Amino acid sequence: MDALIHATHDELAALCGRFGARRLELFGSATGERFDSEARDLDFLVEFDPSGPGGPADRYFGMLEALQALYARPVDLVDVTAIRNPFFLEAIEASRTVLHAA
């Protein structure tokens, strides 16, 4: 998966700027060496700048659609501020990989 993410680094940075994402991380199976790039979706964590362009829904759904178009596959996009379950945070902690931080 590293090759795919590295190949789109500039596009990811542009998307983060366009939708006001302060931080974008990859997590889950896509961060492992045994990731099946042909059959799996991608899981992202995002933290938006509240003063970013557009409203919260515009930023979230715009980013989701843009990531799906960029990678031509389903994407799960989780807004970090919406996570309330500490067990979920603990489960993903080991696989979190920062892709963009402003």
JSON list of C-alpha atoms in Angstrom, two decimals:
[
{"chain": "A", "resi": 1, "resn": "MET", "atom": "CA", "xyz": [0.00, 0.00, 0.00]},
{"chain": "A", "resi": 2, "resn": "ASP", "atom": "CA", "xyz": [2.92, 2.32, 0.61]},
{"chain": "A", "resi": 3, "resn": "ALA", "atom": "CA", "xyz": [3.55, 2.66, -3.13]},
{"chain": "A", "resi": 4, "resn": "LEU", "atom": "CA", "xyz": [-0.02, 3.72, -3.85]},
{"chain": "A", "resi": 5, "resn": "ILE", "atom": "CA", "xyz": [-0.08, 6.27, -1.03]},
{"chain": "A", "resi": 6, "resn": "HIS", "atom": "CA", "xyz": [3.36, 7.65, -1.88]},
{"chain": "A", "resi": 7, "resn": "ALA", "atom": "CA", "xyz": [2.37, 7.95, -5.55]},
{"chain": "A", "resi": 8, "resn": "THR", "atom": "CA", "xyz": [-0.56, 10.17, -4.57]},
{"chain": "A", "resi": 9, "resn": "HIS", "atom": "CA", "xyz": [1.18, 12.30, -1.93]},
{"chain": "A", "resi": 10, "resn": "ASP", "atom": "CA", "xyz": [0.80, 15.56, -3.86]},
{"chain": "A", "resi": 11, "resn": "GLU", "atom": "CA", "xyz": [-2.85, 14.86, -4.64]},
{"chain": "A", "resi": 12, "resn": "LEU", "atom": "CA", "xyz": [-3.55, 14.08, -0.96]},
{"chain": "A", "resi": 13, "resn": "ALA", "atom": "CA", "xyz": [-1.93, 17.34, 0.11]},
{"chain": "A", "resi": 14, "resn": "ALA", "atom": "CA", "xyz": [-4.06, 19.24, -2.42]},
{"chain": "A", "resi": 15, "resn": "LEU", "atom": "CA", "xyz": [-7.25, 17.52, -1.20]},
{"chain": "A", "resi": 16, "resn": "CYS", "atom": "CA", "xyz": [-6.41, 18.34, 2.41]},
{"chain": "A", "resi": 17, "resn": "GLY", "atom": "CA", "xyz": [-5.98, 21.99, 1.49]},
{"chain": "A", "resi": 18, "resn": "ARG", "atom": "CA", "xyz": [-9.13, 22.06, -0.62]},
{"chain": "A", "resi": 19, "resn": "PHE", "atom": "CA", "xyz": [-11.32, 20.58, 2.13]},
{"chain": "A", "resi": 20, "resn": "GLY", "atom": "CA", "xyz": [-9.57, 22.10, 5.16]},
{"chain": "A", "resi": 21, "resn": "ALA", "atom": "CA", "xyz": [-8.17, 18.87, 6.61]},
{"chain": "A", "resi": 22, "resn": "ARG", "atom": "CA", "xyz": [-5.56, 19.60, 9.27]},
{"chain": "A", "resi": 23, "resn": "ARG", "atom": "CA", "xyz": [-4.59, 15.96, 9.59]},
{"chain": "A", "resi": 24, "resn": "LEU", "atom": "CA", "xyz": [-5.19, 12.84, 7.49]},
{"chain": "A", "resi": 25, "resn": "GLU", "atom": "CA", "xyz": [-4.20, 9.36, 8.61]},
{"chain": "A", "resi": 26, "resn": "LEU", "atom": "CA", "xyz": [-4.48, 5.89, 7.13]},
{"chain": "A", "resi": 27, "resn": "PHE", "atom": "CA", "xyz": [-5.41, 3.04, 9.46]},
{"chain": "A", "resi": 28, "resn": "GLY", "atom": "CA", "xyz": [-6.48, -0.58, 9.41]},
{"chain": "A", "resi": 29, "resn": "SER", "atom": "CA", "xyz": [-5.54, -3.30, 6.96]},
{"chain": "A", "resi": 30, "resn": "ALA", "atom": "CA", "xyz": [-4.15, -0.86, 4.38]},
{"chain": "A", "resi": 31, "resn": "THR", "atom": "CA", "xyz": [-1.20, -0.10, 6.64]},
{"chain": "A", "resi": 32, "resn": "GLY", "atom": "CA", "xyz": [-0.07, -3.73, 6.77]},
{"chain": "A", "resi": 33, "resn": "GLU", "atom": "CA", "xyz": [2.24, -5.60, 4.44]},
{"chain": "A", "resi": 34, "resn": "ARG", "atom": "CA", "xyz": [-0.42, -8.16, 3.51]},
{"chain": "A", "resi": 35, "resn": "PHE", "atom": "CA", "xyz": [-2.89, -5.60, 2.17]},
{"chain": "A", "resi": 36, "resn": "ASP", "atom": "CA", "xyz": [-4.72, -6.79, -0.97]},
{"chain": "A", "resi": 37, "resn": "SER", "atom": "CA", "xyz": [-4.77, -3.59, -3.01]},
{"chain": "A", "resi": 38, "resn": "GLU", "atom": "CA", "xyz": [-7.13, -5.10, -5.57]},
{"chain": "A", "resi": 39, "resn": "ALA", "atom": "CA", "xyz": [-9.89, -6.13, -3.19]},
{"chain": "A", "resi": 40, "resn": "ARG", "atom": "CA", "xyz": [-9.87, -3.90, -0.13]},
{"chain": "A", "resi": 41, "resn": "ASP", "atom": "CA", "xyz": [-11.19, -0.51, 0.81]},
{"chain": "A", "resi": 42, "resn": "LEU", "atom": "CA", "xyz": [-9.12, 2.20, 2.48]},
{"chain": "A", "resi": 43, "resn": "ASP", "atom": "CA", "xyz": [-9.72, 3.53, 5.98]},
{"chain": "A", "resi": 44, "resn": "PHE", "atom": "CA", "xyz": [-8.84, 7.15, 6.76]},
{"chain": "A", "resi": 45, "resn": "LEU", "atom": "CA", "xyz": [-9.04, 9.31, 9.86]},
{"chain": "A", "resi": 46, "resn": "VAL", "atom": "CA", "xyz": [-9.46, 13.01, 9.28]},
{"chain": "A", "resi": 47, "resn": "GLU", "atom": "CA", "xyz": [-9.36, 16.10, 11.45]},
{"chain": "A", "resi": 48, "resn": "PHE", "atom": "CA", "xyz": [-10.86, 19.16, 9.80]},
{"chain": "A", "resi": 49, "resn": "ASP", "atom": "CA", "xyz": [-10.08, 22.77, 10.59]},
{"chain": "A", "resi": 50, "resn": "PRO", "atom": "CA", "xyz": [-13.42, 24.13, 11.88]},
{"chain": "A", "resi": 51, "resn": "SER", "atom": "CA", "xyz": [-12.75, 27.41, 10.11]},
{"chain": "A", "resi": 52, "resn": "GLY", "atom": "CA", "xyz": [-11.99, 25.64, 6.82]},
{"chain": "A", "resi": 53, "resn": "PRO", "atom": "CA", "xyz": [-13.88, 26.24, 3.57]},
{"chain": "A", "resi": 54, "resn": "GLY", "atom": "CA", "xyz": [-17.57, 25.33, 3.40]},
{"chain": "A", "resi": 55, "resn": "GLY", "atom": "CA", "xyz": [-19.63, 23.72, 6.09]},
{"chain": "A", "resi": 56, "resn": "PRO", "atom": "CA", "xyz": [-18.76, 20.55, 7.99]},
{"chain": "A", "resi": 57, "resn": "ALA", "atom": "CA", "xyz": [-20.92, 18.31, 5.79]},
{"chain": "A", "resi": 58, "resn": "ASP", "atom": "CA", "xyz": [-19.49, 19.84, 2.61]},
{"chain": "A", "resi": 59, "resn": "ARG", "atom": "CA", "xyz": [-15.94, 19.22, 3.83]},
{"chain": "A", "resi": 60, "resn": "TYR", "atom": "CA", "xyz": [-16.64, 15.66, 4.97]},
{"chain": "A", "resi": 61, "resn": "PHE", "atom": "CA", "xyz": [-18.59, 14.45, 1.93]},
{"chain": "A", "resi": 62, "resn": "GLY", "atom": "CA", "xyz": [-16.37, 16.35, -0.48]},
{"chain": "A", "resi": 63, "resn": "MET", "atom": "CA", "xyz": [-13.27, 14.73, 0.99]},
{"chain": "A", "resi": 64, "resn": "LEU", "atom": "CA", "xyz": [-14.91, 11.30, 1.00]},
{"chain": "A", "resi": 65, "resn": "GLU", "atom": "CA", "xyz": [-15.89, 11.54, -2.67]},
{"chain": "A", "resi": 66, "resn": "ALA", "atom": "CA", "xyz": [-12.49, 12.93, -3.66]},
{"chain": "A", "resi": 67, "resn": "LEU", "atom": "CA", "xyz": [-10.63, 10.10, -1.89]},
{"chain": "A", "resi": 68, "resn": "GLN", "atom": "CA", "xyz": [-12.86, 7.49, -3.54]},
{"chain": "A", "resi": 69, "resn": "ALA", "atom": "CA", "xyz": [-12.20, 9.05, -6.94]},
{"chain": "A", "resi": 70, "resn": "LEU", "atom": "CA", "xyz": [-8.46, 9.31, -6.31]},
{"chain": "A", "resi": 71, "resn": "TYR", "atom": "CA", "xyz": [-8.09, 5.66, -5.32]},
{"chain": "A", "resi": 72, "resn": "ALA", "atom": "CA", "xyz": [-10.94, 4.22, -7.42]},
{"chain": "A", "resi": 73, "resn": "ARG", "atom": "CA", "xyz": [-12.18, 2.13, -4.52]},
{"chain": "A", "resi": 74, "resn": "PRO", "atom": "CA", "xyz": [-14.47, 2.41, -1.50]},
{"chain": "A", "resi": 75, "resn": "VAL", "atom": "CA", "xyz": [-13.18, 4.59, 1.31]},
{"chain": "A", "resi": 76, "resn": "ASP", "atom": "CA", "xyz": [-14.18, 4.77, 4.96]},
{"chain": "A", "resi": 77, "resn": "LEU", "atom": "CA", "xyz": [-13.58, 8.28, 6.27]},
{"chain": "A", "resi": 78, "resn": "VAL", "atom": "CA", "xyz": [-13.81, 8.76, 10.03]},
{"chain": "A", "resi": 79, "resn": "ASP", "atom": "CA", "xyz": [-13.80, 12.24, 11.54]},
{"chain": "A", "resi": 80, "resn": "VAL", "atom": "CA", "xyz": [-11.63, 11.97, 14.66]},
{"chain": "A", "resi": 81, "resn": "THR", "atom": "CA", "xyz": [-13.84, 14.42, 16.55]},
{"chain": "A", "resi": 82, "resn": "ALA", "atom": "CA", "xyz": [-16.83, 12.11, 16.09]},
{"chain": "A", "resi": 83, "resn": "ILE", "atom": "CA", "xyz": [-15.18, 9.10, 17.77]},
{"chain": "A", "resi": 84, "resn": "ARG", "atom": "CA", "xyz": [-16.67, 8.49, 21.19]},
{"chain": "A", "resi": 85, "resn": "ASN", "atom": "CA", "xyz": [-15.69, 4.84, 21.68]},
{"chain": "A", "resi": 86, "resn": "PRO", "atom": "CA", "xyz": [-12.34, 4.50, 23.50]},
{"chain": "A", "resi": 87, "resn": "PHE", "atom": "CA", "xyz": [-12.12, 0.83, 22.48]},
{"chain": "A", "resi": 88, "resn": "PHE", "atom": "CA", "xyz": [-12.25, 1.81, 18.82]},
{"chain": "A", "resi": 89, "resn": "LEU", "atom": "CA", "xyz": [-9.46, 4.35, 19.33]},
{"chain": "A", "resi": 90, "resn": "GLU", "atom": "CA", "xyz": [-7.38, 1.74, 21.13]},
{"chain": "A", "resi": 91, "resn": "ALA", "atom": "CA", "xyz": [-7.97, -0.84, 18.38]},
{"chain": "A", "resi": 92, "resn": "ILE", "atom": "CA", "xyz": [-6.76, 1.46, 15.60]},
{"chain": "A", "resi": 93, "resn": "GLU", "atom": "CA", "xyz": [-3.90, 3.10, 17.49]},
{"chain": "A", "resi": 94, "resn": "ALA", "atom": "CA", "xyz": [-1.22, 0.63, 16.37]},
{"chain": "A", "resi": 95, "resn": "SER", "atom": "CA", "xyz": [-2.01, 1.02, 12.68]},
{"chain": "A", "resi": 96, "resn": "ARG", "atom": "CA", "xyz": [-2.47, 4.80, 12.45]},
{"chain": "A", "resi": 97, "resn": "THR", "atom": "CA", "xyz": [-0.14, 6.30, 9.84]},
{"chain": "A", "resi": 98, "resn": "VAL", "atom": "CA", "xyz": [0.01, 10.06, 9.32]},
{"chain": "A", "resi": 99, "resn": "LEU", "atom": "CA", "xyz": [-0.29, 11.05, 5.66]},
{"chain": "A", "resi": 100, "resn": "HIS", "atom": "CA", "xyz": [-0.77, 14.81, 6.10]},
{"chain": "A", "resi": 101, "resn": "ALA", "atom": "CA", "xyz": [-0.37, 17.16, 9.05]},
{"chain": "A", "resi": 102, "resn": "ALA", "atom": "CA", "xyz": [-0.67, 20.92, 8.73]}
]
